[in-house]
PDB file of C-alpha atoms in Angstrom:
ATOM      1  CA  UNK A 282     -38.165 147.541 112.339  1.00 36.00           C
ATOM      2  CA  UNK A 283     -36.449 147.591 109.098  1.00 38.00           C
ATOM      3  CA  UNK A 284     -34.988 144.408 107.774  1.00 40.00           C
ATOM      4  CA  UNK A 285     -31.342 144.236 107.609  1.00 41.00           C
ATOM      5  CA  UNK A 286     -29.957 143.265 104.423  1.00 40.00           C
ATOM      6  CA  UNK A 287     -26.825 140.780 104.319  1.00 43.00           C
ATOM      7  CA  UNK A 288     -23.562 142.427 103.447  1.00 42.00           C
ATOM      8  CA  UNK A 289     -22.718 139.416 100.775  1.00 43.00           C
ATOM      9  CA  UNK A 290     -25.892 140.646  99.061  1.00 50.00           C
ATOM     10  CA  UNK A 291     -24.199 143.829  98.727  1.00 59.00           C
ATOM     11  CA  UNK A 292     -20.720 142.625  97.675  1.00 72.00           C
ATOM     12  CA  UNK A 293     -19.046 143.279  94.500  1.00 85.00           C
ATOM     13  CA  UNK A 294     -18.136 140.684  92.245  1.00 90.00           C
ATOM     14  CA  UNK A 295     -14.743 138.997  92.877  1.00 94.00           C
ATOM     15  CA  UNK A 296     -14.399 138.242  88.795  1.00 95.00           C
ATOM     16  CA  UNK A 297     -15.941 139.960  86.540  1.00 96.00           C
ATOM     17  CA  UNK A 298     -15.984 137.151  84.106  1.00 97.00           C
ATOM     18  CA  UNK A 299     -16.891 133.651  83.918  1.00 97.00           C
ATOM     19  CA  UNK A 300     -16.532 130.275  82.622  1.00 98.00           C
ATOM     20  CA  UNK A 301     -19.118 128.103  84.384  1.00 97.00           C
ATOM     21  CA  UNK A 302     -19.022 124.696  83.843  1.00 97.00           C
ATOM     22  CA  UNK A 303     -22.467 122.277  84.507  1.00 94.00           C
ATOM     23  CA  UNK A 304     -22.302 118.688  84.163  1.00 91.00           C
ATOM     24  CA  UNK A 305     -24.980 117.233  82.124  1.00 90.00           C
ATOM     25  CA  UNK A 306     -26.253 115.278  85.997  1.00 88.00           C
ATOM     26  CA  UNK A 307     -26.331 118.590  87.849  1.00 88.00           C
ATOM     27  CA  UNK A 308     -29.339 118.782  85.290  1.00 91.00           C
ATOM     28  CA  UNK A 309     -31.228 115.581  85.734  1.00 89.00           C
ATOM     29  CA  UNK A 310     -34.265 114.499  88.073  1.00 88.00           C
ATOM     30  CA  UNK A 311     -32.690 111.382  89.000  1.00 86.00           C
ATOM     31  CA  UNK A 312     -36.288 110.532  91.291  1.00 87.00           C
ATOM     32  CA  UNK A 313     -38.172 110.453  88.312  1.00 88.00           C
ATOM     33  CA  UNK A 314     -35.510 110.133  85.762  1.00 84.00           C
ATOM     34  CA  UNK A 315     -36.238 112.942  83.309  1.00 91.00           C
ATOM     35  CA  UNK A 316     -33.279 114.628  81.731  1.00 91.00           C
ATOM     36  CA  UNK A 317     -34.433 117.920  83.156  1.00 91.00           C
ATOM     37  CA  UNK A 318     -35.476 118.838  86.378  1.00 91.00           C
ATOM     38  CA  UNK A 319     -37.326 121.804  86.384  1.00 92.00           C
ATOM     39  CA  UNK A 320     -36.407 122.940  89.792  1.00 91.00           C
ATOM     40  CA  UNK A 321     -33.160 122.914  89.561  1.00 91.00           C
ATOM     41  CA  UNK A 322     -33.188 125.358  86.121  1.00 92.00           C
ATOM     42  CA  UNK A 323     -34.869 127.534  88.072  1.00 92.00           C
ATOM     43  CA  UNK A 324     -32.695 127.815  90.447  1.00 91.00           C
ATOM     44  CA  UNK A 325     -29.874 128.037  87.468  1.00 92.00           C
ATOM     45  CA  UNK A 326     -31.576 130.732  85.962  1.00 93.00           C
ATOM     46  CA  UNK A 327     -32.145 132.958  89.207  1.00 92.00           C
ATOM     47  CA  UNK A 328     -28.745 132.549  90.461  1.00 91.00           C
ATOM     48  CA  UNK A 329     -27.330 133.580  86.770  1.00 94.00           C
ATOM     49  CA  UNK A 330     -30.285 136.252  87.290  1.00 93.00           C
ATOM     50  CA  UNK A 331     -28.420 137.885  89.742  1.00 92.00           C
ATOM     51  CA  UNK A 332     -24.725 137.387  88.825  1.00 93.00           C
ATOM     52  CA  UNK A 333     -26.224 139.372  85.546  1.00 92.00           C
ATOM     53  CA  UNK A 334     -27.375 141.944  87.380  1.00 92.00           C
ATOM     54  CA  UNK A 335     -23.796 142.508  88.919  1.00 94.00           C
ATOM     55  CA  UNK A 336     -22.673 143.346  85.616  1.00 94.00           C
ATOM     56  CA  UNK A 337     -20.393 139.742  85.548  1.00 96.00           C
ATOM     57  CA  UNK A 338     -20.041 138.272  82.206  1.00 97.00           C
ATOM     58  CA  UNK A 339     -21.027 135.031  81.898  1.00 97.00           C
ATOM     59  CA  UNK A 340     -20.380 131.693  79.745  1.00 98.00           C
ATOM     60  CA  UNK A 341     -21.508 128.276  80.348  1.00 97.00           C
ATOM     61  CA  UNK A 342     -20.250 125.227  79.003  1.00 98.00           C
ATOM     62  CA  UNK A 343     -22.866 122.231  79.894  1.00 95.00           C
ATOM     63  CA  UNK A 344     -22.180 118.651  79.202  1.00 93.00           C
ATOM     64  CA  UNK A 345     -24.295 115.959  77.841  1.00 93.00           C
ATOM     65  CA  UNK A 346     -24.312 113.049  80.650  1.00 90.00           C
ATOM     66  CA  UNK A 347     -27.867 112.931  81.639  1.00 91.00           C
ATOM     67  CA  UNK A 348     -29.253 112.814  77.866  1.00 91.00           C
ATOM     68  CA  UNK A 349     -25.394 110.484  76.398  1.00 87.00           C
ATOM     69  CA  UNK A 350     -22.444 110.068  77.170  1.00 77.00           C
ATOM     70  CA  UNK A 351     -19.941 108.677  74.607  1.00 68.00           C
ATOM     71  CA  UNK A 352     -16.830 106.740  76.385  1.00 68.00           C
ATOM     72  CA  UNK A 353     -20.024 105.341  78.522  1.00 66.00           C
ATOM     73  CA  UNK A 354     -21.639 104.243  75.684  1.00 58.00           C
ATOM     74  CA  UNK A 355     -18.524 102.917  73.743  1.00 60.00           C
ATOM     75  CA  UNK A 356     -18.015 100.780  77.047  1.00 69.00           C
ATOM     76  CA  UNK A 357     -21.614  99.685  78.012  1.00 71.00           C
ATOM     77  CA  UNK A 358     -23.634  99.020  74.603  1.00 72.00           C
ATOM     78  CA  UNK A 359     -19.779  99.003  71.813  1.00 75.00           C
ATOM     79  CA  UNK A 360     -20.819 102.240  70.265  1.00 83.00           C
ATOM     80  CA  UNK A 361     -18.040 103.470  68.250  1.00 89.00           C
ATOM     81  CA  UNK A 362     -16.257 105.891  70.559  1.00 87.00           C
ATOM     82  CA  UNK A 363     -15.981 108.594  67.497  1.00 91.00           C
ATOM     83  CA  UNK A 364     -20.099 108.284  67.037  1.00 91.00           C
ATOM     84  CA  UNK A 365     -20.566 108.264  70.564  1.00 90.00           C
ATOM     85  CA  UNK A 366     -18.825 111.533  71.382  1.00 92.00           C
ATOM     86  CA  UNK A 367     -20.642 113.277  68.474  1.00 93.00           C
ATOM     87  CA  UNK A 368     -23.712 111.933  70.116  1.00 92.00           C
ATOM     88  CA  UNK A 369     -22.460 113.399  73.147  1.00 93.00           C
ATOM     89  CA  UNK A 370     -21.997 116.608  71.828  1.00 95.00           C
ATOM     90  CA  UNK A 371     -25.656 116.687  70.344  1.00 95.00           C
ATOM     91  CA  UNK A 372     -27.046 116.136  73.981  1.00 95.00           C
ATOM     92  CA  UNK A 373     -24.761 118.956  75.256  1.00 96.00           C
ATOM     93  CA  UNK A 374     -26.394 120.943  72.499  1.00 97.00           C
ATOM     94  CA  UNK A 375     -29.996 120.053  73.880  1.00 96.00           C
ATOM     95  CA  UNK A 376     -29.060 120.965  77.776  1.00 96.00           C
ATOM     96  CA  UNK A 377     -27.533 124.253  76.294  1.00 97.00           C
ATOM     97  CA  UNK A 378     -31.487 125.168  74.344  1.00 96.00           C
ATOM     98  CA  UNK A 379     -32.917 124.362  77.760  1.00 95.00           C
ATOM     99  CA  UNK A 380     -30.767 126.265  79.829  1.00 96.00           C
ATOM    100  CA  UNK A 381     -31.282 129.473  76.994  1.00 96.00           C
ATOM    101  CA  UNK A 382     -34.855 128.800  77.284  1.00 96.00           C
ATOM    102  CA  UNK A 383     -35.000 129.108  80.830  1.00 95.00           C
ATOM    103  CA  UNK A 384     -33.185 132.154  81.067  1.00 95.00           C
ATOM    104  CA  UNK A 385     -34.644 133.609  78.131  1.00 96.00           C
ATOM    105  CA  UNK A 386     -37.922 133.442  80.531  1.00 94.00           C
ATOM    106  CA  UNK A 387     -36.197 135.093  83.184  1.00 92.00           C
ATOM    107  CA  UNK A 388     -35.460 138.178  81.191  1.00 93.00           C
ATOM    108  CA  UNK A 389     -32.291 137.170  80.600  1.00 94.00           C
ATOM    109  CA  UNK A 390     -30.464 137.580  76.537  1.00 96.00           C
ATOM    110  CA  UNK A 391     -28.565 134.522  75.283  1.00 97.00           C
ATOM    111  CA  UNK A 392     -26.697 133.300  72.946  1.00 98.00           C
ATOM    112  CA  UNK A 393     -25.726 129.613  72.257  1.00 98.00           C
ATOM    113  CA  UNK A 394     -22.663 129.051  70.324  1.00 98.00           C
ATOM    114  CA  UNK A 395     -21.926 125.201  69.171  1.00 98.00           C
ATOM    115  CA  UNK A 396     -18.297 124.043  67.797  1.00 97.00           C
ATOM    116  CA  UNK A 397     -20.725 121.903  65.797  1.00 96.00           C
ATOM    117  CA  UNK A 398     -22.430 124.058  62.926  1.00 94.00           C
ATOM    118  CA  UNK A 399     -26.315 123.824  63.036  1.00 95.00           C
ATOM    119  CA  UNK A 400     -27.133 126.841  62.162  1.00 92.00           C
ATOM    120  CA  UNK A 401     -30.711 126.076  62.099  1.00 93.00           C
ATOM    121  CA  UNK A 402     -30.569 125.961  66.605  1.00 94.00           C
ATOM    122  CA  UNK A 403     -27.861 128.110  66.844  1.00 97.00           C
ATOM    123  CA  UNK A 404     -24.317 130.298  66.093  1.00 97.00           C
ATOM    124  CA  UNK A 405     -21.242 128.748  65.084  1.00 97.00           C
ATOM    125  CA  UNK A 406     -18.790 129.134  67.902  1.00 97.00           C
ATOM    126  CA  UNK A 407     -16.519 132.850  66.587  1.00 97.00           C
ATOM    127  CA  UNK A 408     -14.622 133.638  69.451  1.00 98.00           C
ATOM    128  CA  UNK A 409     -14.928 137.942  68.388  1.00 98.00           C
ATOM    129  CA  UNK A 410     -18.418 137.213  68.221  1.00 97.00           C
ATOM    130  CA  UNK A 411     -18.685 135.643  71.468  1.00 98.00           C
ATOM    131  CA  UNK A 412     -16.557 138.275  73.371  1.00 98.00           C
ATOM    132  CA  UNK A 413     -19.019 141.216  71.360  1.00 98.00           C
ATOM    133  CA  UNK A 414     -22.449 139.225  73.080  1.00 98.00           C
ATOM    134  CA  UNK A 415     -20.356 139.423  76.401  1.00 97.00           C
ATOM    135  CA  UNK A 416     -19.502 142.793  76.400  1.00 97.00           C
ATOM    136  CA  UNK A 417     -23.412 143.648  75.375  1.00 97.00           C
ATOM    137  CA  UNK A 418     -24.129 141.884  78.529  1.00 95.00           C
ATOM    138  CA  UNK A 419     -25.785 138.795  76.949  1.00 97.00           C
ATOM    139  CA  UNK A 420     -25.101 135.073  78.723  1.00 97.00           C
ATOM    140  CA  UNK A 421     -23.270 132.889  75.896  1.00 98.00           C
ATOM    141  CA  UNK A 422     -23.607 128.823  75.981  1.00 98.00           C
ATOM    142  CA  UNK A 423     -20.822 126.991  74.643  1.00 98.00           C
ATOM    143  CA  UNK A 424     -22.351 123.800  73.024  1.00 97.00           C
ATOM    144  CA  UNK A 425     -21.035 120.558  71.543  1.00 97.00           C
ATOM    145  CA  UNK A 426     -17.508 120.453  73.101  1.00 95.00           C
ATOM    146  CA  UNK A 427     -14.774 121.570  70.854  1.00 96.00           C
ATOM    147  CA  UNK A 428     -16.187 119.840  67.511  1.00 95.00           C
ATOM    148  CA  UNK A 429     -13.930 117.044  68.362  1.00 95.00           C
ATOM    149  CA  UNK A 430     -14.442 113.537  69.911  1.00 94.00           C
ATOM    150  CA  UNK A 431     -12.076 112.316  72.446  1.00 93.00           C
ATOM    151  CA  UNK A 432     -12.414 115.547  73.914  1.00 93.00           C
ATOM    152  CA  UNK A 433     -14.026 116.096  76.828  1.00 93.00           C
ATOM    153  CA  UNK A 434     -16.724 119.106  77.855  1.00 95.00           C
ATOM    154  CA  UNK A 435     -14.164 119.877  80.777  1.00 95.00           C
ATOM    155  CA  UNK A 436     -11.461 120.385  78.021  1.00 96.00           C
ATOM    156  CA  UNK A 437     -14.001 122.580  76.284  1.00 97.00           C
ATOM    157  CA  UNK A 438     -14.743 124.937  79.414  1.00 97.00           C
ATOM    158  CA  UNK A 439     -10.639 125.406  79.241  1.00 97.00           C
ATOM    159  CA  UNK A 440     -10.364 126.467  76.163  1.00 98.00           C
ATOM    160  CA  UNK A 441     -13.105 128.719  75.710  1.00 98.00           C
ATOM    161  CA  UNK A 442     -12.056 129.998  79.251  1.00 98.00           C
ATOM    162  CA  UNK A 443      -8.508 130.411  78.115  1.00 98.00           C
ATOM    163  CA  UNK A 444      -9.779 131.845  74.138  1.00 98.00           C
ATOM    164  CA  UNK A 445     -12.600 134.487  76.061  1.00 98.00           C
ATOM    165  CA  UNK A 446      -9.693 135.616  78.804  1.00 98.00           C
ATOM    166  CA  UNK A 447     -11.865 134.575  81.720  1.00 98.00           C
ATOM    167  CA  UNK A 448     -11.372 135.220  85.548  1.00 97.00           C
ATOM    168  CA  UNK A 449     -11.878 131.549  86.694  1.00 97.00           C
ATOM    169  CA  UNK A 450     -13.579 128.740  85.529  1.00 98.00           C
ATOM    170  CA  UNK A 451     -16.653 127.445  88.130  1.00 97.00           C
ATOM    171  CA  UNK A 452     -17.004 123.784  87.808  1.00 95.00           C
ATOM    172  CA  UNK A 453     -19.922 123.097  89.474  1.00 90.00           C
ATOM    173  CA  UNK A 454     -20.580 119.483  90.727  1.00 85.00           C
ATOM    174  CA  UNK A 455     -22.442 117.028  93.359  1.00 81.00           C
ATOM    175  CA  UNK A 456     -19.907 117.422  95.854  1.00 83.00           C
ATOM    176  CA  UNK A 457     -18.992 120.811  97.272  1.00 88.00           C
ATOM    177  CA  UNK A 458     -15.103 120.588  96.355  1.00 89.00           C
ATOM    178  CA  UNK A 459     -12.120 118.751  96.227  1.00 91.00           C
ATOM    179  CA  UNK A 460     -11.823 116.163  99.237  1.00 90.00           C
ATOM    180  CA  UNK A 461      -8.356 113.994 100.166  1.00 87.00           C
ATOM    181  CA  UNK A 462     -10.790 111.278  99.772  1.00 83.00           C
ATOM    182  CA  UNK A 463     -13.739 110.301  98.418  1.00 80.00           C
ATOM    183  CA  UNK A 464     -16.642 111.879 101.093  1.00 81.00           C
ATOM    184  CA  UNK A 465     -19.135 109.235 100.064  1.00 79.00           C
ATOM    185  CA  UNK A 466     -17.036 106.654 100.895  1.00 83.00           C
ATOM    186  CA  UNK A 467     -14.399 108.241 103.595  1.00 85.00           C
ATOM    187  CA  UNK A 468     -15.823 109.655 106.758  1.00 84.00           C
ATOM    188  CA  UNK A 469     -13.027 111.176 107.664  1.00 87.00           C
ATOM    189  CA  UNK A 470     -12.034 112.825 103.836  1.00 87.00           C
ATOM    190  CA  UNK A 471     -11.304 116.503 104.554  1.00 90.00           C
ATOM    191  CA  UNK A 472     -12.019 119.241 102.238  1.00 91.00           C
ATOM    192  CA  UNK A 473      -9.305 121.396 100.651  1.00 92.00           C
ATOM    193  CA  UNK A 474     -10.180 124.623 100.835  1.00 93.00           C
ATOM    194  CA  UNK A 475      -7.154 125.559  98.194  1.00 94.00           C
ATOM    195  CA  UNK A 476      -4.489 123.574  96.681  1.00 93.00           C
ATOM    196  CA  UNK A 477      -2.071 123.934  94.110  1.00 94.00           C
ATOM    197  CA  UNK A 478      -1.685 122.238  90.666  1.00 92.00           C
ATOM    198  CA  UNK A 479       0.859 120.464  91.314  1.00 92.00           C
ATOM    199  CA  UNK A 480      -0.470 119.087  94.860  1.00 92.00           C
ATOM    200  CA  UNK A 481      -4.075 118.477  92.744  1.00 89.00           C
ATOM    201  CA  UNK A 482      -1.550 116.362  90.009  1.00 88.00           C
ATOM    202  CA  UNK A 483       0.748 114.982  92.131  1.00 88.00           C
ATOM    203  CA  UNK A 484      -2.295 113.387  94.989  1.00 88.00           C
ATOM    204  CA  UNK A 485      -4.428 112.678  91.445  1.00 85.00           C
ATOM    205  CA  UNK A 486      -7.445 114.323  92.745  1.00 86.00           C
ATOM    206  CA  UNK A 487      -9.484 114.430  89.316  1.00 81.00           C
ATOM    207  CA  UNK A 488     -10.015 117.837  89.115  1.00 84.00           C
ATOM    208  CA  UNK A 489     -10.682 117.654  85.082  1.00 89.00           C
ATOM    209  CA  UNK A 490      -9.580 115.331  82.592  1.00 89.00           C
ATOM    210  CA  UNK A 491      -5.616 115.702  82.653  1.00 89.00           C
ATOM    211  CA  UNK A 492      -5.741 117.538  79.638  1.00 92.00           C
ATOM    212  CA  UNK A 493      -8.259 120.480  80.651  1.00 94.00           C
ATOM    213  CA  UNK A 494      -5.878 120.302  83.551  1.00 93.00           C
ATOM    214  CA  UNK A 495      -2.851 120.798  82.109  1.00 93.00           C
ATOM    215  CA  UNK A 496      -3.936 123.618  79.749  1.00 95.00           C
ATOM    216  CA  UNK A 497      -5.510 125.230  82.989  1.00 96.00           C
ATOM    217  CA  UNK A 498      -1.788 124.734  84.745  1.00 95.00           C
ATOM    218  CA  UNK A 499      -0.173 126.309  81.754  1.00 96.00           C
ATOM    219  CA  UNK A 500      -1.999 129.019  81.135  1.00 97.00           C
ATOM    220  CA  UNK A 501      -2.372 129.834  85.179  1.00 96.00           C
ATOM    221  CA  UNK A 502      -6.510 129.749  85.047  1.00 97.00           C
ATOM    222  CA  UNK A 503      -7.981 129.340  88.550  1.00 97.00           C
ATOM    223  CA  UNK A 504     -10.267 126.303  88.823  1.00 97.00           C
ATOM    224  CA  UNK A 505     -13.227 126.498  91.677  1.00 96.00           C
ATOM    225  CA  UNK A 506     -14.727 123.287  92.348  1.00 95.00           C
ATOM    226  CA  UNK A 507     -18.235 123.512  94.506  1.00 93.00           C
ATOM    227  CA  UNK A 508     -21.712 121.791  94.778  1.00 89.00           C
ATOM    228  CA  UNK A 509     -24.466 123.464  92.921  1.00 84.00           C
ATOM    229  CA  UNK A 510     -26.946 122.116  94.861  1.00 82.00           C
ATOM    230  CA  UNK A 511     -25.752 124.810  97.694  1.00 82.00           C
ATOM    231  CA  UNK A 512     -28.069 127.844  98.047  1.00 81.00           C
ATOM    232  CA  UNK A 513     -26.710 130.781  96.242  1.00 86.00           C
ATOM    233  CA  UNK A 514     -23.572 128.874  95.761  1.00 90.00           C
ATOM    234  CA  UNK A 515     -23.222 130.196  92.190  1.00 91.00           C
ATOM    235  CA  UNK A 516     -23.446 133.738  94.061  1.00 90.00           C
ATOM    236  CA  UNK A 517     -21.402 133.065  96.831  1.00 91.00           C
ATOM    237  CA  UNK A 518     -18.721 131.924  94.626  1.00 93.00           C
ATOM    238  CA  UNK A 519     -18.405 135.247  92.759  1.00 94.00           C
ATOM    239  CA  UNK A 520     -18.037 137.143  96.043  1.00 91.00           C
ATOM    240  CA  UNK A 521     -15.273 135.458  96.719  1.00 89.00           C
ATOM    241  CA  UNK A 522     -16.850 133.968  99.768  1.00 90.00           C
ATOM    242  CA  UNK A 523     -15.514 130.741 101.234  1.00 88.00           C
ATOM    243  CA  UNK A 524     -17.012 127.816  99.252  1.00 92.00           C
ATOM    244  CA  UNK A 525     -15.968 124.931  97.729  1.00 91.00           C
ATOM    245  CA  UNK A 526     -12.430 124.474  96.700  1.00 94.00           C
ATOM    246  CA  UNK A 527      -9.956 126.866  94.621  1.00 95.00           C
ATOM    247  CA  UNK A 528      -7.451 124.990  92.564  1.00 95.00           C
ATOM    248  CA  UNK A 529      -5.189 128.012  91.248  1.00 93.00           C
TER     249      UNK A 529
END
């Protein structure tokens, strides 16, 4: 008896293209403490595997919290918040050449693209250049934030989302969406399913950094908040199946 194949297998992409955000934790092996865990690129890699084989387009903006993070390091050890954010944007820079590699052994073309220049790792950040590796089917990394400290990575996946003319951005996280409360904490925290801006602003539900947030309001970009640690959740999301929660 032949096996039957699921219809989400067969479903066309809901965008066809993509900002996906990683936080620099969804990385880590927090069990043994290594910066990467190889399971979970793997999984990464597969999942962009297949959205690349649906013909989606495909960025990724990774940040730098399981290598540095800068405000935590201004706070916990007085590094200079200015220093620390650069050094914040060199670790994003690292998670972005081990995410290429790992795709790169998949079968998969990439390009990283820092707002830093080392052109020794990688290509400066040129927005036509980007959108050309995109449209030649290639995955493109943004690295090192915007250039700039005090900005966040989150504020980086906005603009490049907004500058690129993306779908939606995916901000994928450790909890599978946006809750009234904090699940961890609040047994009985319910999970949006959708919300609004302004609900998102007004109940302060820390979707991004209010900046990201605000440039995501004004420019009417679709945030979808979900865990990554959910099978196939990267390519459930770009069915348009129900996961997580849609901020739009």
């Amino acid at each position: 008896m032949a096996r039957k194949t699921s219809s989400s297998k067969k479903a066309a992409p809901k965008y066809k293209r993509i900002v996906l955000k990683i936080s620099g934790e969804a990385l880590k092996n927090f069990q043994t403490g290594d910066p990467f865990d190889p399971t979970i690129l793997k999984n990464l890699a597969e999942q962009l595997k297949l959205l690349h084989e649906m013909g989606v387009q495909v960025c990724l903006v990774v940040g730098g919290g399981n290598i540095f993070r800068g405000l935590a390091g201004a706070r916990n050890n007085g590094t200079d918040r200015t220093t620390g954010d650069n050094m914040g944007m060199l670790a994003t820079t690292i998670n972005a050449l081990a995410i290429m590699d790992c795709l790169e052994k998949n079968g998969i073309e990439v390009r990283v693209q820092t707002a830093i220049p080392m052109d020794k790792v990688a290509e400066p950040f040129i927005l036509r250049r980007a959108l050309r590796h995109l449209e030649k089917g290639r995955i493109v990394i943004f690295a090192a934030g915007t250039g700039n400290p005090f900005c966040t990575t989150d504020y980086a996946a906005a603009l490049r989302a907004n500058e690129v003319h993306a779908d939606i951005i995916f901000k994928a996280t450790k909890v599978d969406g946006i809750y009234t409360a904090d699940p961890m904490k609040d047994k009985n925290a319910v999970r949006y399913e959708k919300i609004s801006y302004d609900e998102a602003l007004m109940k302060r539900l820390g979707v991004m950094d209010s900046t990201a947030f605000a440039l995501c309001q004004e420019n009417h970009m679709p945030i979808l908040v979900f865990s990554m640690a959910e099978k196939d959740s990267i390519r459930k999301a770009i069915c348009g199946e129900s996961i997580g929660t849609l901020v739009c």
